[in-house]
Coordinates of C-alpha atoms in Angstrom, one line a residue:
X1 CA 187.4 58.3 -28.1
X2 CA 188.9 56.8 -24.8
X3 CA 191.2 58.4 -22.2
X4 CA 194.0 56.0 -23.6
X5 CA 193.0 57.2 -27.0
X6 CA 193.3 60.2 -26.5
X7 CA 196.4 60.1 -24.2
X8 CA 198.1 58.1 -27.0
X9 CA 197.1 60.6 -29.8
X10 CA 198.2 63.6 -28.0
X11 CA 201.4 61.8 -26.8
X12 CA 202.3 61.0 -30.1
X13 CA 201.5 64.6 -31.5
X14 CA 204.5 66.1 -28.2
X15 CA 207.0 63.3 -29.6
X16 CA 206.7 64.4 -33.2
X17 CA 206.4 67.9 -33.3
X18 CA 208.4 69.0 -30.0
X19 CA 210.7 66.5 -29.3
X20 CA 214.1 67.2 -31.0
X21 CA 215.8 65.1 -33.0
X22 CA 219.5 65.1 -32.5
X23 CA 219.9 62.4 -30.4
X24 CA 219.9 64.3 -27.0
X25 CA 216.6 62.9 -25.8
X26 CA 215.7 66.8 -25.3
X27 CA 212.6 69.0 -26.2
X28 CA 212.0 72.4 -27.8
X29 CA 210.1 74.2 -26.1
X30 CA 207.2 75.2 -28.7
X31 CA 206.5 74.1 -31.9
X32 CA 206.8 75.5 -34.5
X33 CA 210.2 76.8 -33.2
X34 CA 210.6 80.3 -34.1
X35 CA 213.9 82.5 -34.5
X36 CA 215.9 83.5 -31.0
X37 CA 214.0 80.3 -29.3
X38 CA 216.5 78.2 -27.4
X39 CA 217.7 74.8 -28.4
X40 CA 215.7 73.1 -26.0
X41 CA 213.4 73.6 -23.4
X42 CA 214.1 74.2 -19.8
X43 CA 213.8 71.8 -17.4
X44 CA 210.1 72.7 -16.2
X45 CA 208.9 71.9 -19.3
X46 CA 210.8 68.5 -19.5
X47 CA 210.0 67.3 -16.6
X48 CA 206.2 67.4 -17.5
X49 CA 207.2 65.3 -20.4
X50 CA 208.4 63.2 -18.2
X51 CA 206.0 62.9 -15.9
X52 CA 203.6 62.5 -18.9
X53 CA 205.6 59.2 -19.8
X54 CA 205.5 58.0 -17.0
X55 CA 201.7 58.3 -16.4
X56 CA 201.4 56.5 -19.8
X57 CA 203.2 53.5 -18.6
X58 CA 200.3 53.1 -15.7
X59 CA 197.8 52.6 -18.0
X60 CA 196.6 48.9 -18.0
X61 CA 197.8 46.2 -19.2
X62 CA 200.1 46.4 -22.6
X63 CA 198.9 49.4 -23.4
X64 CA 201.3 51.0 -20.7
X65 CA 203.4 48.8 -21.1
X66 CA 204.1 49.6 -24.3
X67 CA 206.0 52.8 -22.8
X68 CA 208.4 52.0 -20.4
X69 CA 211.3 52.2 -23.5
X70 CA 210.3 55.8 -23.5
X71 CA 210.3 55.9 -20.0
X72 CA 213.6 55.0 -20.1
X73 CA 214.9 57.7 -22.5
X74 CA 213.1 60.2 -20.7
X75 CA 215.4 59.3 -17.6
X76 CA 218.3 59.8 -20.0
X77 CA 217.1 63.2 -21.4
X78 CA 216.3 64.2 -17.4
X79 CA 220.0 63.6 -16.6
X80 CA 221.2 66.1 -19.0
X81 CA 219.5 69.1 -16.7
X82 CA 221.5 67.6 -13.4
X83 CA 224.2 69.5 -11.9
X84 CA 226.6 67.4 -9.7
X85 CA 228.6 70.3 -8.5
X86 CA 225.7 71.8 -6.6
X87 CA 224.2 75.1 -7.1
X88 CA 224.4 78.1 -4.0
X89 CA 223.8 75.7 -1.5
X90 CA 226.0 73.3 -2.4
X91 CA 223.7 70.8 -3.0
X92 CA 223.6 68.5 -6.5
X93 CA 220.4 68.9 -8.7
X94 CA 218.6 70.4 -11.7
X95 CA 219.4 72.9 -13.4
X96 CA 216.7 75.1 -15.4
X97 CA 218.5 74.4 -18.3
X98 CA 220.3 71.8 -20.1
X99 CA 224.4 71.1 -18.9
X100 CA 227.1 71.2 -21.0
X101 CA 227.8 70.2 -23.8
X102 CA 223.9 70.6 -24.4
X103 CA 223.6 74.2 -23.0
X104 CA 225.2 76.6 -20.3
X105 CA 223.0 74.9 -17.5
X106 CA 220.9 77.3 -15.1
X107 CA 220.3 78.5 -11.6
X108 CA 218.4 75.7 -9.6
X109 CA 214.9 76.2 -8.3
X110 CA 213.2 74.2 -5.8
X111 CA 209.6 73.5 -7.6
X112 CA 211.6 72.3 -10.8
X113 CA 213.6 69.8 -8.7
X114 CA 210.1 69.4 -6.5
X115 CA 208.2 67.7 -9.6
X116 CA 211.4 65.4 -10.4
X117 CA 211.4 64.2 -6.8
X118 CA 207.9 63.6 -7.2
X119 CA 208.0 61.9 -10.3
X120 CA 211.0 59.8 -9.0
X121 CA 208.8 58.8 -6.1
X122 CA 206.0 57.7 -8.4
X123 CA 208.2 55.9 -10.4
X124 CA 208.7 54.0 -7.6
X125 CA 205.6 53.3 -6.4
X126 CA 204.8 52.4 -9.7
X127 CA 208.1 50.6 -10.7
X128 CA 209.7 49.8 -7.9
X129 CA 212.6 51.7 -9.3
X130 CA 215.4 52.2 -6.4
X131 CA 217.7 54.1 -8.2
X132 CA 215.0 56.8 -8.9
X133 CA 213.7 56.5 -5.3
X134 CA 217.9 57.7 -4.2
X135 CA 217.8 60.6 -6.3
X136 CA 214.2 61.7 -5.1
X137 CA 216.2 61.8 -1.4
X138 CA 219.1 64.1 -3.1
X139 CA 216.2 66.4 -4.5
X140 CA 215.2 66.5 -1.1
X141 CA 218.1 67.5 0.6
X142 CA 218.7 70.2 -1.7
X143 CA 215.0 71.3 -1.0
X144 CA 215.6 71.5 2.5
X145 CA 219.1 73.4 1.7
X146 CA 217.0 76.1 0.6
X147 CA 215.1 77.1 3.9
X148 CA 215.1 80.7 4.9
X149 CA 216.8 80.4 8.1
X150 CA 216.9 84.3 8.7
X151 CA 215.0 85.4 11.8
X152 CA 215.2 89.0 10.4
X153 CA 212.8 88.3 7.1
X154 CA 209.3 89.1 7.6
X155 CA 207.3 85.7 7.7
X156 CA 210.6 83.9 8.6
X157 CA 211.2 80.3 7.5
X158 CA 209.8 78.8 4.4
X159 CA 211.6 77.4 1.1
X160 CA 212.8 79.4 -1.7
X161 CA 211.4 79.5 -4.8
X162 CA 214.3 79.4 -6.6
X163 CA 218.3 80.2 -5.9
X164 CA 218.3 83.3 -8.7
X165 CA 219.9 86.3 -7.0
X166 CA 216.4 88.3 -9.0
X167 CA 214.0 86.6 -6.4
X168 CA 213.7 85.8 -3.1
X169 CA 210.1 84.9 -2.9
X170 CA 209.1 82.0 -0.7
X171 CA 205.9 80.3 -2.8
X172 CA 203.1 78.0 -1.8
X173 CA 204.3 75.9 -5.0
X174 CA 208.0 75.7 -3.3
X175 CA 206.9 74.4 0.0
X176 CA 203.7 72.0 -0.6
X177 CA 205.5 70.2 -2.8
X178 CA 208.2 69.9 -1.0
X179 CA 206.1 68.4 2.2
X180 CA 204.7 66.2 -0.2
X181 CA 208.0 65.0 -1.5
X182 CA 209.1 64.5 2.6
X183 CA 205.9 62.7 3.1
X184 CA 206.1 60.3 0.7
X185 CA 209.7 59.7 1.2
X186 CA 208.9 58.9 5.2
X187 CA 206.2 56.8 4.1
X188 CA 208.5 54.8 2.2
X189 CA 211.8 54.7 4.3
X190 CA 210.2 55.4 7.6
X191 CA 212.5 58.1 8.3
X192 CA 211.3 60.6 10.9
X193 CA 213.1 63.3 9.8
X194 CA 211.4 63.5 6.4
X195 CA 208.5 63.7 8.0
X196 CA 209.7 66.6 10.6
X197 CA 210.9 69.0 7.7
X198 CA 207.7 68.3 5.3
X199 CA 205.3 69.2 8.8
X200 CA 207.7 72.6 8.8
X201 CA 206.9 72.9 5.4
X202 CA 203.3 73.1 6.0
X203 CA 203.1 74.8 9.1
X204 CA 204.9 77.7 7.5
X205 CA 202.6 77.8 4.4
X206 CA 199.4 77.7 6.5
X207 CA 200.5 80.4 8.5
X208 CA 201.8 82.8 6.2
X209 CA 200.3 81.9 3.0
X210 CA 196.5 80.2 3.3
X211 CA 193.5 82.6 3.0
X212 CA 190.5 83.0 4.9
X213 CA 188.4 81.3 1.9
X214 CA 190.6 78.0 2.6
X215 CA 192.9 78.7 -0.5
X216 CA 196.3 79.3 -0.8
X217 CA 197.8 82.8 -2.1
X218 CA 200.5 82.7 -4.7
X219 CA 203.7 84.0 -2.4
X220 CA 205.4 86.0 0.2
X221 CA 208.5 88.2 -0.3
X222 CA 210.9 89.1 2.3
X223 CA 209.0 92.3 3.3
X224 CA 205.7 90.2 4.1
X225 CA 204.3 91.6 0.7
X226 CA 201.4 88.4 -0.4
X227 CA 201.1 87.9 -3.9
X228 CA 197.2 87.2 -3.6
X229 CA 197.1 85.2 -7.0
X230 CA 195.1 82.1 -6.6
X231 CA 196.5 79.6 -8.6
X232 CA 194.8 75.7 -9.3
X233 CA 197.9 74.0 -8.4
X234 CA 198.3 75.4 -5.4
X235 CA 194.9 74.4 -4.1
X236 CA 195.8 70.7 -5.8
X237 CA 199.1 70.1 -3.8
X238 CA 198.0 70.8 -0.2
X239 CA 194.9 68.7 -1.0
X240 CA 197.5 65.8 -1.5
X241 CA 200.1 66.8 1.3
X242 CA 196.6 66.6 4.0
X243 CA 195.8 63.1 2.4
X244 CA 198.6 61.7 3.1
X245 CA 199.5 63.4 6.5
X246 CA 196.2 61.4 7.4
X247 CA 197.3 58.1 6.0
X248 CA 200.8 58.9 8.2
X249 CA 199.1 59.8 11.2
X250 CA 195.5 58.5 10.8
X251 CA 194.4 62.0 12.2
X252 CA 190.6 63.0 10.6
X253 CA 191.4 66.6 10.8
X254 CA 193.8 65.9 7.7
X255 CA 191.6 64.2 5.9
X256 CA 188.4 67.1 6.5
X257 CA 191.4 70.0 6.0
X258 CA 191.8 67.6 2.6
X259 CA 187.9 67.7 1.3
X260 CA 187.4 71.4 2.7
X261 CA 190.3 72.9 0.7
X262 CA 189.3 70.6 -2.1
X263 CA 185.5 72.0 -1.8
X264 CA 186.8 75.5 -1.8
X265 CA 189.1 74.9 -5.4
X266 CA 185.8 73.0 -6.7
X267 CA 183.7 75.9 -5.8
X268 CA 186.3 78.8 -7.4
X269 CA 187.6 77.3 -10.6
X270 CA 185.1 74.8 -11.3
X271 CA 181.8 75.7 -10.6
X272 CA 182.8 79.5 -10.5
X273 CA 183.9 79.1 -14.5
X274 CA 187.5 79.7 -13.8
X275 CA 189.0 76.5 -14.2
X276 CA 189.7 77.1 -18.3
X277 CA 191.7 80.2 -17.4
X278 CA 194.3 78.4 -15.3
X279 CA 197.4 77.0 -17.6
X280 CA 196.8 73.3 -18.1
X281 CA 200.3 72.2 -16.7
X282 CA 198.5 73.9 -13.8
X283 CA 195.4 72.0 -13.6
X284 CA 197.1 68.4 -14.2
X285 CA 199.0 68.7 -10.9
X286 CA 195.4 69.9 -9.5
X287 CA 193.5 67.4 -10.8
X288 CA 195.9 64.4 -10.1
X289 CA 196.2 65.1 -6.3
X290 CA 191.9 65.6 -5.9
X291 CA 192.5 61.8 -7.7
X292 CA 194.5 61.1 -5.0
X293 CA 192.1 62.4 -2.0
X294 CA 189.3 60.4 -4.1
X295 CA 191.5 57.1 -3.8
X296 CA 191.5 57.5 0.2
X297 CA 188.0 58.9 0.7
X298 CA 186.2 57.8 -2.0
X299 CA 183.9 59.2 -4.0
X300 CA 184.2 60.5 -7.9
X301 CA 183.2 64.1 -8.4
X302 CA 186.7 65.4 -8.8
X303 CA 187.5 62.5 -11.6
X304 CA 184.5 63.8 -13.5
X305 CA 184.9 67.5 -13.6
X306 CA 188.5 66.2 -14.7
X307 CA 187.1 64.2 -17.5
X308 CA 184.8 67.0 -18.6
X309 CA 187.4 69.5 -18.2
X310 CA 189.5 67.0 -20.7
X311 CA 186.6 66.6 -23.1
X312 CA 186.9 70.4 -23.2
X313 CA 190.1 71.2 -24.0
X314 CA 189.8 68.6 -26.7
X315 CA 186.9 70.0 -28.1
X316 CA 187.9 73.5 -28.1
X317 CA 191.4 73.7 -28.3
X318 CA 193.0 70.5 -30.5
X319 CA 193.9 71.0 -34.3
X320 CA 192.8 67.9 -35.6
X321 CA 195.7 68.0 -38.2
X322 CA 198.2 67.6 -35.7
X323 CA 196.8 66.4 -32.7
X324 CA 198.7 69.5 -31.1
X325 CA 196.7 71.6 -28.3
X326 CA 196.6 75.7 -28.7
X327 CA 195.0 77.5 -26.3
X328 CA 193.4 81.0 -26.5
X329 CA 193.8 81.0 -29.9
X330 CA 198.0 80.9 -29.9
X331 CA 199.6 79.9 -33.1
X332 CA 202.5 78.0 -30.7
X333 CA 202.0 75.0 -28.7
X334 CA 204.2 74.3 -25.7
X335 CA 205.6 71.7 -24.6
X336 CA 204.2 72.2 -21.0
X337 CA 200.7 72.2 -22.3
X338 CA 200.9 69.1 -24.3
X339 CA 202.5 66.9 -21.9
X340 CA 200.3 67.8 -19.2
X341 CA 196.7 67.4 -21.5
X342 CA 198.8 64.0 -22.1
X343 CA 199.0 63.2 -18.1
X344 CA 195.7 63.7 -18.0
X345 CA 194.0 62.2 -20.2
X346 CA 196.7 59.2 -19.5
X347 CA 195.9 59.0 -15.8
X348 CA 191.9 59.4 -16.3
X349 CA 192.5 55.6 -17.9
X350 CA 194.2 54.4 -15.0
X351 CA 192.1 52.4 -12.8
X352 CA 190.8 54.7 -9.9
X353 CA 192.3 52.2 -7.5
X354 CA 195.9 52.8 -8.9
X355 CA 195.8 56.9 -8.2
X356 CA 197.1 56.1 -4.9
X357 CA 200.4 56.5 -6.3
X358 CA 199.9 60.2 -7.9
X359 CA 202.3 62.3 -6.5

């Protein structure tokens, strides 16, 4: 079966088995919903959906095509996460769960609102969509609102992971992203300032946060305490943020800092048989920004351990009956794991030309 096969089939299985029907646009966020589970799912979770829509509608020709009305609804569902009022910082953006009148709303945190800038940027690199490209620059400046500006922390600087008074970790995931969302935003307005805070971004993490085997630890707390985790999609994000600081400044050292963190992940998870234990809403982000390298440096090893790890998972882990993915032998399927085995099997149809726009 083909990548747009199978990225149809397993998009169809997420839209009939998790999405809810009561006319919010909204998810659950497993199926088959058990007692005590929320309404819907938090935003995390939606937001992969999302994204997974909207790397449908880049598949060629009608076939993508074919999914820009969803596209649109998933827009409509996003909105009901978005909190004008601003959260601690005073900033608008989205909450970790859905608003009122769908739900009570949440504390912000700066990954979740990272992905949606992202996937608003992509939108309009792949759209041309100017309305999504304004809220990707709100996301940012409530990303940059979240800077630890307190000379006194240990390892000072660096984003927040999230606003919750129950953490005050500074993450890989909550900074890369976030330079990657500046970068792309300066390479589309020309702003210099974008471009300043997304180089502060990854200064801070490659001081405090990159190993001596070229791969990036989990996070820091305010003590200097590492969390030593290594995590695919925190290999897959710096991969993309070097990539494009070299088509910014045309500096090689990007681009080799690129390939040598990319020949590090390669080495760990792939070839070192570790790439299965990661989540899958881990490994899409991974996988999509090694596409992305691959479209400025050529070259297709990445694209194929993606495309084996996807013949994989559908090998191993789909119940035919359903088309629903369950992995180590769960009797639940999430909604972040089937949107993002849905993103990649969507984006392994693109042509590789078109990966340019990942992220």
């Amino acid at each position: 079966m083909s990548a747009a096969a199978r990225a149809a089939a397993s998009y169809q299985a997420l839209q009939k088995y998790l999405a809810v029907g009561d006319g919010s646009g909204l998810y659950h966020e497993r199926y088959p919903v058990v007692s005590g589970d929320n309404a819907y799912s938090y935003e995390w979770p939606f937001s992969q959906a999302h994204t997974a829509t909207l790397d449908l509608t880049g598949m060629p020709g009608q076939q993508g095509e074919g999914y820009l009305p969803d596209l649109a609804a998933r827009a409509v569902g996003q909105q009901r996460y978005w909190k004008a009022s601003g959260g601690t910082t005073g900033k608008p953006g989205y909450a970790s769960y859905p608003v009122p009148p769908y739900g009570g709303g949440g504390d912000f945190f700066y990954d979740d609102n990272e992905w949606v800038g992202l996937l608003d940027v992509q939108r309009y690199l792949m759209h041309g969509d100017r309305e999504a490209l304004a809220r990707a620059e709100q996301i940012f400046q409530l990303v940059v609102s979240g800077w630890d500006s307190d000379t006194a922390h240990a390892d000072p600087g660096g984003v927040f992971w999230t606003q919750a008074t129950w953490s005050q970790d500074r993450n890989t995931v909550s900074n890369m992203p976030g330079a990657e969302l500046g970068l792309r935003l300066h390479q589309i307005t020309g702003q210099a300032t974008y471009l300043d805070w997304a180089r502060r971004m990854y200064d801070w993490t490659n001081r405090y946060l990159l190993s001596p085997d070229a791969l990036y630890w989990d996070h820091v707390n305010l003590t200097g305490t590492v969390e030593t985790t290594f995590w695919t999609y925190n290999q897959g994000v710096p991969v993309g943020v070097n990539t494009l600081l070299y088509q910014i400044t045309g500096d090689r050292e990007y681009l080799d800092r690129a390939q040598r963190i990319a020949g590090a992940a390669h080495s760990y998870f792939v070839t070192g048989g570790r790439l299965l234990g990661q989540p899958p809403y881990f490994n899409s982000i991974y996988f999509k920004n090694l596409l992305l390298l691959e479209s400025v440096a050529g070259g297709h090893a990445y694209r194929d351990a993606m495309a084996e790890y996807g013949d994989t998972v559908w090998n191993r882990f789909r119940d035919s009956s359903t088309g629903l993915f369950r992995f180590e032998g769960s009797a639940q399927t999430e909604t972040l794991q089937q949107a993002a085995m849905v993103q990649i099997y969507a984006v392994l149809a693109w042509p590789p030309a078109d990966h340019r726009h990942l992220y």
